[in-house]
mmCIF file of C-alpha atoms in Angstrom:
data_model
loop_
_atom_site.group_PDB
_atom_site.id
_atom_site.type_symbol
_atom_site.label_atom_id
_atom_site.label_comp_id
_atom_site.label_asym_id
_atom_site.label_seq_id
_atom_site.Cartn_x
_atom_site.Cartn_y
_atom_site.Cartn_z
ATOM 1 C CA UNK A 1 -15.141 -13.075 4.842
ATOM 2 C CA UNK A 2 -17.355 -16.480 5.241
ATOM 3 C CA UNK A 3 -18.423 -18.002 8.406
ATOM 4 C CA UNK A 4 -16.448 -21.066 9.425
ATOM 5 C CA UNK A 5 -14.342 -21.057 6.523
ATOM 6 C CA UNK A 6 -11.033 -23.205 6.823
ATOM 7 C CA UNK A 7 -8.960 -21.852 3.900
ATOM 8 C CA UNK A 8 -5.904 -19.990 4.754
ATOM 9 C CA UNK A 9 -6.595 -16.737 5.954
ATOM 10 C CA UNK A 10 -4.877 -13.741 4.268
ATOM 11 C CA UNK A 11 -3.723 -9.890 4.846
ATOM 12 C CA UNK A 12 -3.067 -7.667 2.420
ATOM 13 C CA UNK A 13 -0.811 -4.620 3.329
ATOM 14 C CA UNK A 14 -0.596 -2.168 0.863
ATOM 15 C CA UNK A 15 1.473 0.756 0.020
ATOM 16 C CA UNK A 16 1.708 3.743 -2.075
ATOM 17 C CA UNK A 17 3.484 1.852 -4.984
ATOM 18 C CA UNK A 18 0.007 -0.447 -5.452
ATOM 19 C CA UNK A 19 -1.902 2.719 -5.969
ATOM 20 C CA UNK A 20 0.935 3.635 -8.603
ATOM 21 C CA UNK A 21 1.236 0.280 -10.112
ATOM 22 C CA UNK A 22 -2.685 0.906 -10.549
ATOM 23 C CA UNK A 23 -2.127 4.279 -12.338
ATOM 24 C CA UNK A 24 0.692 2.982 -14.478
ATOM 25 C CA UNK A 25 -1.270 -0.278 -15.667
ATOM 26 C CA UNK A 26 -3.921 2.293 -16.708
ATOM 27 C CA UNK A 27 -1.387 3.862 -19.274
ATOM 28 C CA UNK A 28 -1.569 6.865 -17.224
ATOM 29 C CA UNK A 29 1.986 9.407 -17.520
ATOM 30 C CA UNK A 30 1.092 10.464 -13.669
ATOM 31 C CA UNK A 31 2.935 9.307 -10.731
ATOM 32 C CA UNK A 32 1.910 9.145 -7.073
ATOM 33 C CA UNK A 33 5.175 7.838 -5.221
ATOM 34 C CA UNK A 34 7.284 10.667 -3.419
ATOM 35 C CA UNK A 35 9.940 10.997 -6.290
ATOM 36 C CA UNK A 36 6.955 11.958 -8.029
ATOM 37 C CA UNK A 37 6.209 14.818 -6.191
ATOM 38 C CA UNK A 38 9.505 15.956 -5.059
ATOM 39 C CA UNK A 39 9.998 18.493 -7.943
ATOM 40 C CA UNK A 40 6.524 20.350 -7.582
ATOM 41 C CA UNK A 41 6.942 20.340 -3.508
ATOM 42 C CA UNK A 42 10.183 21.725 -3.295
ATOM 43 C CA UNK A 43 8.958 24.402 -5.775
ATOM 44 C CA UNK A 44 6.059 25.325 -3.910
ATOM 45 C CA UNK A 45 7.701 25.380 -0.696
ATOM 46 C CA UNK A 46 10.525 27.774 -1.793
ATOM 47 C CA UNK A 47 7.741 29.943 -3.279
ATOM 48 C CA UNK A 48 5.832 29.972 -0.029
ATOM 49 C CA UNK A 49 9.211 30.819 1.935
ATOM 50 C CA UNK A 50 9.760 33.840 -0.896
ATOM 51 C CA UNK A 51 6.129 35.126 0.172
ATOM 52 C CA UNK A 52 6.265 34.991 3.641
ATOM 53 C CA UNK A 53 7.922 37.232 5.859
ATOM 54 C CA UNK A 54 8.300 35.258 8.597
ATOM 55 C CA UNK A 55 10.508 33.102 6.959
ATOM 56 C CA UNK A 56 12.884 35.170 5.760
ATOM 57 C CA UNK A 57 15.917 33.721 7.455
ATOM 58 C CA UNK A 58 15.088 30.136 6.265
ATOM 59 C CA UNK A 59 15.417 30.801 2.622
ATOM 60 C CA UNK A 60 19.102 28.641 2.476
ATOM 61 C CA UNK A 61 17.703 25.979 4.990
ATOM 62 C CA UNK A 62 14.856 25.727 2.206
ATOM 63 C CA UNK A 63 17.187 25.549 -0.534
ATOM 64 C CA UNK A 64 19.503 23.364 0.733
ATOM 65 C CA UNK A 65 17.356 20.996 2.564
ATOM 66 C CA UNK A 66 13.979 20.413 0.699
ATOM 67 C CA UNK A 67 15.319 19.482 -2.785
ATOM 68 C CA UNK A 68 13.779 17.429 -5.085
ATOM 69 C CA UNK A 69 15.056 13.800 -4.119
ATOM 70 C CA UNK A 70 15.171 14.920 -0.375
ATOM 71 C CA UNK A 71 13.343 12.825 2.033
ATOM 72 C CA UNK A 72 10.297 14.855 3.159
ATOM 73 C CA UNK A 73 9.537 12.527 6.194
ATOM 74 C CA UNK A 74 12.879 13.431 7.488
ATOM 75 C CA UNK A 75 12.728 17.073 6.846
ATOM 76 C CA UNK A 76 9.108 17.625 8.583
ATOM 77 C CA UNK A 77 10.487 15.285 11.423
ATOM 78 C CA UNK A 78 13.071 17.427 12.137
ATOM 79 C CA UNK A 79 11.581 20.915 11.755
ATOM 80 C CA UNK A 80 8.623 19.625 14.204
ATOM 81 C CA UNK A 81 10.971 18.996 17.104
ATOM 82 C CA UNK A 82 12.958 22.272 16.610
ATOM 83 C CA UNK A 83 12.760 24.625 19.653
ATOM 84 C CA UNK A 84 11.884 27.164 17.024
ATOM 85 C CA UNK A 85 8.396 28.278 16.200
ATOM 86 C CA UNK A 86 9.264 29.237 12.982
ATOM 87 C CA UNK A 87 10.740 26.005 11.829
ATOM 88 C CA UNK A 88 7.500 23.974 13.535
ATOM 89 C CA UNK A 89 4.980 26.233 11.170
ATOM 90 C CA UNK A 90 7.485 25.524 8.360
ATOM 91 C CA UNK A 91 6.630 21.764 9.150
ATOM 92 C CA UNK A 92 2.979 22.403 9.529
ATOM 93 C CA UNK A 93 3.224 24.233 5.894
ATOM 94 C CA UNK A 94 5.244 21.278 4.519
ATOM 95 C CA UNK A 95 2.705 19.164 5.526
ATOM 96 C CA UNK A 96 -0.265 21.053 3.746
ATOM 97 C CA UNK A 97 1.718 21.707 0.856
ATOM 98 C CA UNK A 98 2.525 17.612 0.503
ATOM 99 C CA UNK A 99 -1.084 17.224 0.983
ATOM 100 C CA UNK A 100 -2.254 19.635 -1.663
ATOM 101 C CA UNK A 101 0.259 18.713 -4.412
ATOM 102 C CA UNK A 102 -0.805 14.715 -3.791
ATOM 103 C CA UNK A 103 -4.429 15.567 -3.883
ATOM 104 C CA UNK A 104 -3.972 17.529 -7.277
ATOM 105 C CA UNK A 105 -2.407 14.663 -8.641
ATOM 106 C CA UNK A 106 -5.059 11.924 -7.679
ATOM 107 C CA UNK A 107 -7.579 14.594 -9.068
ATOM 108 C CA UNK A 108 -5.460 14.690 -12.384
ATOM 109 C CA UNK A 109 -5.425 10.981 -12.380
ATOM 110 C CA UNK A 110 -8.899 10.487 -11.809
ATOM 111 C CA UNK A 111 -9.891 13.317 -14.501
ATOM 112 C CA UNK A 112 -7.851 11.338 -17.142
ATOM 113 C CA UNK A 113 -8.725 7.713 -16.888
ATOM 114 C CA UNK A 114 -11.625 7.498 -14.346
ATOM 115 C CA UNK A 115 -12.514 4.226 -13.131
ATOM 116 C CA UNK A 116 -9.147 2.767 -14.616
ATOM 117 C CA UNK A 117 -7.148 4.276 -11.703
ATOM 118 C CA UNK A 118 -8.143 1.326 -9.713
ATOM 119 C CA UNK A 119 -8.473 -1.565 -11.955
ATOM 120 C CA UNK A 120 -5.897 -3.839 -10.233
ATOM 121 C CA UNK A 121 -7.362 -3.327 -6.945
ATOM 122 C CA UNK A 122 -11.004 -4.267 -8.481
ATOM 123 C CA UNK A 123 -9.077 -7.391 -10.096
ATOM 124 C CA UNK A 124 -7.443 -8.361 -6.775
ATOM 125 C CA UNK A 125 -10.944 -8.295 -5.149
ATOM 126 C CA UNK A 126 -12.894 -9.954 -8.003
ATOM 127 C CA UNK A 127 -10.438 -12.802 -7.860
ATOM 128 C CA UNK A 128 -11.948 -13.658 -3.940
ATOM 129 C CA UNK A 129 -15.254 -13.819 -5.404
ATOM 130 C CA UNK A 130 -14.054 -17.030 -7.579
ATOM 131 C CA UNK A 131 -16.093 -19.892 -5.134
ATOM 132 C CA UNK A 132 -12.902 -22.458 -5.567
ATOM 133 C CA UNK A 133 -10.101 -19.905 -4.576
ATOM 134 C CA UNK A 134 -7.896 -21.643 -2.167
ATOM 135 C CA UNK A 135 -7.783 -18.778 0.226
ATOM 136 C CA UNK A 136 -9.784 -16.524 2.674
ATOM 137 C CA UNK A 137 -9.142 -12.422 2.048
ATOM 138 C CA UNK A 138 -9.386 -11.903 5.959
ATOM 139 C CA UNK A 139 -8.431 -8.063 5.891
ATOM 140 C CA UNK A 140 -6.715 -5.328 4.007
ATOM 141 C CA UNK A 141 -4.585 -2.766 5.973
ATOM 142 C CA UNK A 142 -3.398 0.106 3.815
ATOM 143 C CA UNK A 143 -0.724 3.390 4.179
ATOM 144 C CA UNK A 144 -2.380 5.038 1.553
ATOM 145 C CA UNK A 145 -4.412 8.461 1.664
ATOM 146 C CA UNK A 146 -6.149 7.957 -1.650
ATOM 147 C CA UNK A 147 -9.590 5.907 -1.817
ATOM 148 C CA UNK A 148 -8.601 3.730 -4.600
ATOM 149 C CA UNK A 149 -8.939 0.647 -2.934
ATOM 150 C CA UNK A 150 -12.431 1.429 -1.525
ATOM 151 C CA UNK A 151 -13.794 2.964 -4.721
ATOM 152 C CA UNK A 152 -12.493 -0.645 -6.235
ATOM 153 C CA UNK A 153 -14.638 -2.331 -3.396
ATOM 154 C CA UNK A 154 -17.558 -0.436 -4.023
ATOM 155 C CA UNK A 155 -17.446 -1.292 -7.945
ATOM 156 C CA UNK A 156 -17.016 -5.250 -7.405
ATOM 157 C CA UNK A 157 -17.151 -6.338 -3.837
ATOM 158 C CA UNK A 158 -20.168 -8.011 -3.159
ATOM 159 C CA UNK A 159 -19.612 -7.395 0.588
ATOM 160 C CA UNK A 160 -19.571 -4.022 1.966
ATOM 161 C CA UNK A 161 -16.965 -2.188 3.847
ATOM 162 C CA UNK A 162 -15.891 -2.346 7.129
ATOM 163 C CA UNK A 163 -13.277 0.412 7.916
ATOM 164 C CA UNK A 164 -12.742 -0.717 11.652
ATOM 165 C CA UNK A 165 -14.297 2.922 12.860
ATOM 166 C CA UNK A 166 -17.699 4.516 12.741
ATOM 167 C CA UNK A 167 -18.073 6.366 9.987
ATOM 168 C CA UNK A 168 -20.762 8.792 9.320
ATOM 169 C CA UNK A 169 -23.913 7.107 7.754
ATOM 170 C CA UNK A 170 -22.172 3.746 7.372
ATOM 171 C CA UNK A 171 -23.309 0.109 8.286
ATOM 172 C CA UNK A 172 -21.032 -2.499 9.450
ATOM 173 C CA UNK A 173 -22.791 -5.652 8.988
ATOM 174 C CA UNK A 174 -21.547 -9.014 9.835
ATOM 175 C CA UNK A 175 -20.172 -10.426 6.753
ATOM 176 C CA UNK A 176 -18.001 -7.358 5.299
ATOM 177 C CA UNK A 177 -14.381 -6.497 4.016
ATOM 178 C CA UNK A 178 -12.368 -5.534 6.858
ATOM 179 C CA UNK A 179 -10.544 -2.369 5.242
ATOM 180 C CA UNK A 180 -7.951 -0.197 7.864
ATOM 181 C CA UNK A 181 -6.761 3.045 6.549
ATOM 182 C CA UNK A 182 -3.915 2.870 9.236
ATOM 183 C CA UNK A 183 -2.787 6.618 8.329
ATOM 184 C CA UNK A 184 -6.172 7.960 7.604
ATOM 185 C CA UNK A 185 -7.870 9.230 4.387
ATOM 186 C CA UNK A 186 -8.298 12.498 2.173
ATOM 187 C CA UNK A 187 -12.132 11.317 1.975
ATOM 188 C CA UNK A 188 -12.593 11.731 5.815
ATOM 189 C CA UNK A 189 -12.812 14.905 7.737
ATOM 190 C CA UNK A 190 -11.217 15.205 11.231
ATOM 191 C CA UNK A 191 -14.623 15.478 13.024
ATOM 192 C CA UNK A 192 -16.530 13.119 14.966
ATOM 193 C CA UNK A 193 -18.700 11.107 14.116
ATOM 194 C CA UNK A 194 -16.021 11.328 10.815
ATOM 195 C CA UNK A 195 -17.912 12.536 7.620
ATOM 196 C CA UNK A 196 -16.857 12.540 4.378
ATOM 197 C CA UNK A 197 -14.693 15.417 2.805
ATOM 198 C CA UNK A 198 -16.985 17.648 0.517
ATOM 199 C CA UNK A 199 -14.393 19.772 -0.493
ATOM 200 C CA UNK A 200 -10.066 20.279 -0.440
ATOM 201 C CA UNK A 201 -10.405 23.289 2.026
ATOM 202 C CA UNK A 202 -11.311 20.520 4.880
ATOM 203 C CA UNK A 203 -8.885 19.171 7.156
ATOM 204 C CA UNK A 204 -8.593 15.765 6.696
ATOM 205 C CA UNK A 205 -8.162 12.615 9.023
ATOM 206 C CA UNK A 206 -4.659 11.490 8.813
ATOM 207 C CA UNK A 207 -1.598 11.023 9.807
ATOM 208 C CA UNK A 208 1.008 13.249 7.530
ATOM 209 C CA UNK A 209 4.385 12.379 5.976
ATOM 210 C CA UNK A 210 7.251 12.015 9.466
ATOM 211 C CA UNK A 211 9.345 9.352 10.709
ATOM 212 C CA UNK A 212 7.234 9.434 13.430
ATOM 213 C CA UNK A 213 3.530 8.284 13.219
ATOM 214 C CA UNK A 214 1.410 9.834 15.636
ATOM 215 C CA UNK A 215 -1.140 7.061 16.910
ATOM 216 C CA UNK A 216 -1.847 7.686 20.185
ATOM 217 C CA UNK A 217 -5.105 9.420 19.546
ATOM 218 C CA UNK A 218 -8.463 8.026 18.259
ATOM 219 C CA UNK A 219 -9.015 7.058 15.876
ATOM 220 C CA UNK A 220 -5.748 6.015 14.815
ATOM 221 C CA UNK A 221 -5.027 3.819 18.139
ATOM 222 C CA UNK A 222 -7.824 1.918 17.058
ATOM 223 C CA UNK A 223 -6.833 1.193 13.823
ATOM 224 C CA UNK A 224 -3.284 -0.490 14.855
ATOM 225 C CA UNK A 225 -4.765 -1.767 17.681
ATOM 226 C CA UNK A 226 -7.170 -3.958 15.188
ATOM 227 C CA UNK A 227 -4.311 -4.478 13.052
ATOM 228 C CA UNK A 228 -2.733 -6.421 15.407
ATOM 229 C CA UNK A 229 -5.582 -8.092 15.945
ATOM 230 C CA UNK A 230 -6.153 -9.266 12.090
ATOM 231 C CA UNK A 231 -2.338 -10.068 11.516
ATOM 232 C CA UNK A 232 -3.373 -13.398 13.588
ATOM 233 C CA UNK A 233 -3.345 -14.723 10.172
ATOM 234 C CA UNK A 234 -1.955 -17.456 7.914
ATOM 235 C CA UNK A 235 -0.382 -14.845 5.129
ATOM 236 C CA UNK A 236 0.630 -11.482 5.081
ATOM 237 C CA UNK A 237 0.765 -10.353 1.283
ATOM 238 C CA UNK A 238 2.743 -6.869 0.862
ATOM 239 C CA UNK A 239 2.084 -4.997 -2.126
ATOM 240 C CA UNK A 240 3.887 -1.644 -2.782
ATOM 241 C CA UNK A 241 5.101 -1.271 0.559
ATOM 242 C CA UNK A 242 9.214 -0.425 1.213
ATOM 243 C CA UNK A 243 9.301 -1.285 5.007
ATOM 244 C CA UNK A 244 11.842 1.224 4.837
ATOM 245 C CA UNK A 245 13.646 3.264 7.997
ATOM 246 C CA UNK A 246 10.452 5.423 8.040
ATOM 247 C CA UNK A 247 7.931 2.577 8.619
ATOM 248 C CA UNK A 248 9.766 1.649 11.771
ATOM 249 C CA UNK A 249 6.389 1.235 13.708
ATOM 250 C CA UNK A 250 5.206 -0.978 10.848
ATOM 251 C CA UNK A 251 8.099 -3.389 10.975
ATOM 252 C CA UNK A 252 7.520 -3.536 14.901
ATOM 253 C CA UNK A 253 4.047 -4.425 14.528
ATOM 254 C CA UNK A 254 4.697 -7.094 12.038
ATOM 255 C CA UNK A 255 7.346 -8.488 14.154
ATOM 256 C CA UNK A 256 5.577 -8.741 17.023
ATOM 257 C CA UNK A 257 2.557 -10.414 15.790
ATOM 258 C CA UNK A 258 4.634 -12.919 13.903
ATOM 259 C CA UNK A 259 6.497 -13.735 16.689
ATOM 260 C CA UNK A 260 3.385 -13.535 18.942
ATOM 261 C CA UNK A 261 0.930 -15.216 16.959
ATOM 262 C CA UNK A 262 -1.629 -17.618 18.220
ATOM 263 C CA UNK A 263 -0.987 -20.630 16.502
ATOM 264 C CA UNK A 264 1.837 -22.592 16.322
ATOM 265 C CA UNK A 265 3.362 -21.504 12.694
ATOM 266 C CA UNK A 266 3.600 -17.404 12.320
ATOM 267 C CA UNK A 267 2.464 -16.179 9.349
ATOM 268 C CA UNK A 268 4.112 -16.131 6.006
ATOM 269 C CA UNK A 269 5.258 -12.848 4.431
ATOM 270 C CA UNK A 270 5.067 -12.247 0.616
ATOM 271 C CA UNK A 271 6.376 -9.592 -1.009
ATOM 272 C CA UNK A 272 4.727 -8.758 -4.529
ATOM 273 C CA UNK A 273 7.943 -6.862 -5.733
ATOM 274 C CA UNK A 274 10.988 -7.210 -7.456
ATOM 275 C CA UNK A 275 12.807 -9.756 -6.470
ATOM 276 C CA UNK A 276 15.881 -7.641 -5.828
ATOM 277 C CA UNK A 277 13.873 -5.540 -3.522
ATOM 278 C CA UNK A 278 12.504 -8.535 -1.757
ATOM 279 C CA UNK A 279 15.957 -9.859 -1.114
ATOM 280 C CA UNK A 280 17.090 -6.342 0.187
ATOM 281 C CA UNK A 281 14.008 -6.408 3.097
ATOM 282 C CA UNK A 282 15.114 -10.619 3.779
ATOM 283 C CA UNK A 283 18.437 -9.051 4.433
ATOM 284 C CA UNK A 284 16.849 -6.287 6.918
ATOM 285 C CA UNK A 285 14.436 -8.021 8.302
ATOM 286 C CA UNK A 286 15.502 -11.775 8.618
ATOM 287 C CA UNK A 287 12.917 -12.019 11.816
ATOM 288 C CA UNK A 288 10.000 -12.034 8.894
ATOM 289 C CA UNK A 289 11.173 -14.572 7.128
ATOM 290 C CA UNK A 290 9.880 -12.962 3.790
ATOM 291 C CA UNK A 291 9.151 -14.647 0.543
ATOM 292 C CA UNK A 292 9.955 -13.204 -3.140
ATOM 293 C CA UNK A 293 7.592 -13.187 -6.002
ATOM 294 C CA UNK A 294 9.641 -16.041 -7.344
ATOM 295 C CA UNK A 295 8.973 -18.151 -4.137
ATOM 296 C CA UNK A 296 5.366 -17.981 -3.948
ATOM 297 C CA UNK A 297 3.900 -21.634 -3.848
ATOM 298 C CA UNK A 298 0.403 -20.660 -3.937
ATOM 299 C CA UNK A 299 -0.504 -22.051 -7.593
ATOM 300 C CA UNK A 300 2.887 -22.756 -8.136
ATOM 301 C CA UNK A 301 3.241 -18.950 -8.946
ATOM 302 C CA UNK A 302 7.038 -19.152 -8.066
ATOM 303 C CA UNK A 303 8.040 -21.900 -10.212
ATOM 304 C CA UNK A 304 6.422 -20.388 -13.473
ATOM 305 C CA UNK A 305 8.015 -17.462 -13.077
ATOM 306 C CA UNK A 306 11.515 -18.880 -12.425
ATOM 307 C CA UNK A 307 10.763 -21.005 -15.737
ATOM 308 C CA UNK A 308 9.488 -17.531 -17.753
ATOM 309 C CA UNK A 309 12.446 -15.691 -16.671
ATOM 310 C CA UNK A 310 15.347 -18.263 -16.749
ATOM 311 C CA UNK A 311 14.100 -20.595 -19.527
ATOM 312 C CA UNK A 312 13.279 -24.422 -19.195
ATOM 313 C CA UNK A 313 10.893 -26.099 -17.041
ATOM 314 C CA UNK A 314 8.745 -24.512 -13.614
ATOM 315 C CA UNK A 315 11.284 -25.130 -10.708
ATOM 316 C CA UNK A 316 11.723 -23.639 -7.498
ATOM 317 C CA UNK A 317 14.031 -20.713 -6.877
ATOM 318 C CA UNK A 318 15.872 -22.466 -4.187
ATOM 319 C CA UNK A 319 16.950 -25.182 -6.657
ATOM 320 C CA UNK A 320 19.084 -22.667 -8.431
ATOM 321 C CA UNK A 321 22.536 -22.095 -8.155
ATOM 322 C CA UNK A 322 23.734 -18.825 -6.612
ATOM 323 C CA UNK A 323 25.096 -17.844 -9.809
ATOM 324 C CA UNK A 324 21.490 -18.552 -11.742
ATOM 325 C CA UNK A 325 19.707 -16.638 -8.908
ATOM 326 C CA UNK A 326 22.332 -13.821 -9.261
ATOM 327 C CA UNK A 327 21.358 -14.024 -13.219
ATOM 328 C CA UNK A 328 17.567 -14.030 -12.537
ATOM 329 C CA UNK A 329 17.847 -10.759 -10.333
ATOM 330 C CA UNK A 330 19.825 -9.226 -13.170
ATOM 331 C CA UNK A 331 17.547 -10.058 -16.081
ATOM 332 C CA UNK A 332 14.168 -9.187 -14.316
ATOM 333 C CA UNK A 333 15.355 -6.072 -12.978
ATOM 334 C CA UNK A 334 13.155 -3.798 -10.850
ATOM 335 C CA UNK A 335 11.361 -1.743 -13.315
ATOM 336 C CA UNK A 336 8.404 -3.671 -13.730
ATOM 337 C CA UNK A 337 4.901 -3.580 -12.531
ATOM 338 C CA UNK A 338 5.223 -6.648 -10.248
ATOM 339 C CA UNK A 339 1.194 -6.092 -8.870
ATOM 340 C CA UNK A 340 0.096 -6.809 -12.614
ATOM 341 C CA UNK A 341 2.597 -9.303 -13.270
ATOM 342 C CA UNK A 342 1.404 -11.485 -10.138
ATOM 343 C CA UNK A 343 -2.353 -10.803 -10.566
ATOM 344 C CA UNK A 344 -1.866 -11.953 -14.422
ATOM 345 C CA UNK A 345 0.134 -15.064 -13.092
ATOM 346 C CA UNK A 346 -2.799 -15.872 -11.102
ATOM 347 C CA UNK A 347 -5.136 -15.430 -13.537
ATOM 348 C CA UNK A 348 -3.191 -17.949 -16.100
ATOM 349 C CA UNK A 349 -2.616 -20.516 -13.197
ATOM 350 C CA UNK A 350 -6.536 -20.657 -12.477
ATOM 351 C CA UNK A 351 -7.169 -21.116 -16.173
ATOM 352 C CA UNK A 352 -4.618 -23.818 -16.164
ATOM 353 C CA UNK A 353 -7.237 -25.837 -13.229
ATOM 354 C CA UNK A 354 -9.230 -27.984 -15.256
ATOM 355 C CA UNK A 355 -12.900 -27.348 -14.235
ATOM 356 C CA UNK A 356 -12.167 -24.028 -12.502
ATOM 357 C CA UNK A 357 -13.774 -21.077 -14.424
ATOM 358 C CA UNK A 358 -12.206 -17.700 -13.392
ATOM 359 C CA UNK A 359 -15.396 -15.945 -14.537
ATOM 360 C CA UNK A 360 -17.464 -13.770 -11.956
ATOM 361 C CA UNK A 361 -20.102 -11.367 -12.164
ATOM 362 C CA UNK A 362 -18.289 -8.259 -12.635
ATOM 363 C CA UNK A 363 -15.588 -10.176 -14.663
ATOM 364 C CA UNK A 364 -12.614 -7.592 -13.582
ATOM 365 C CA UNK A 365 -10.060 -10.593 -12.879
ATOM 366 C CA UNK A 366 -10.719 -12.500 -15.988
ATOM 367 C CA UNK A 367 -10.081 -8.771 -17.872
ATOM 368 C CA UNK A 368 -6.556 -9.430 -17.215
ATOM 369 C CA UNK A 369 -6.338 -12.291 -19.680
ATOM 370 C CA UNK A 370 -8.406 -10.283 -22.029
ATOM 371 C CA UNK A 371 -5.857 -7.473 -21.996
ATOM 372 C CA UNK A 372 -2.813 -9.719 -22.044
#
């Protein structure tokens, strides 16, 4: 965000897992991942079908297909492509029901923990307010419908947010935090100019769940085009985004931007998630050259984590034998808040730097150490 900045440019790609990590870090018993919505979503859809006369022939289908652990994106897409208008209407009702269930979860979280719901995002943004920080925060791309990240920006960042599109009443000065909501937002109403949502009955501007993410119309064609430009960066850091089969358009975007990079070296991809999950992504997408949290070179975070999880002095993960690497995967597991672990490691690394002060006007980054 600084003019003529020569530091490495870092772009963040944020998925639902990052907001989920924020909520869990604050001690909430609520969850906002698809698995946390499945039971309520299935129950409401079954009730809807029972109470809607035109759905009387769909009871068996719903009972068999729309279950707690169903991939709702698959189901919506398959129904939407049916030649039956009744099936397509059910797909619309599924989208609306998903929106309602997720909104209610987000409302309950806000009521229970208030501003703590975006504390990790606040710490992340506050980290870049340290004058000696060795990276430039170039942009944030998010797939989330919630407004956690922009609320965090409003609370800690000295730079206004540039959403890449025209929002009613918003200004986009030259120095700004670029934040692209690639799937839209529950906070935006589907109108022009784009106003803020005033109540939950208004239609949001969003790309609902589905295998095929419709990006042809404004504003999404603009947002995805800008994302392609902003990925002309030095590093992409992925937090809470699984890059699964339903994210094929996103994976395609990453492939083309890495291998059509304007500089000689493609950007580095770091995955802030369990090492085992990062390893799965390495096997699935070898062309992305993914690094796990144990391989992060910035501030030697990876080396330090290897020491903590395996014992001994800090060392590079790739210096371990295959058996030692396997032992670490088994030791660390997957059920940890990797977003928070990474931020705490960054804070501790800065604390060890001679002559570097991690205090900022808002103090959100330093709070990680105070809470620890």
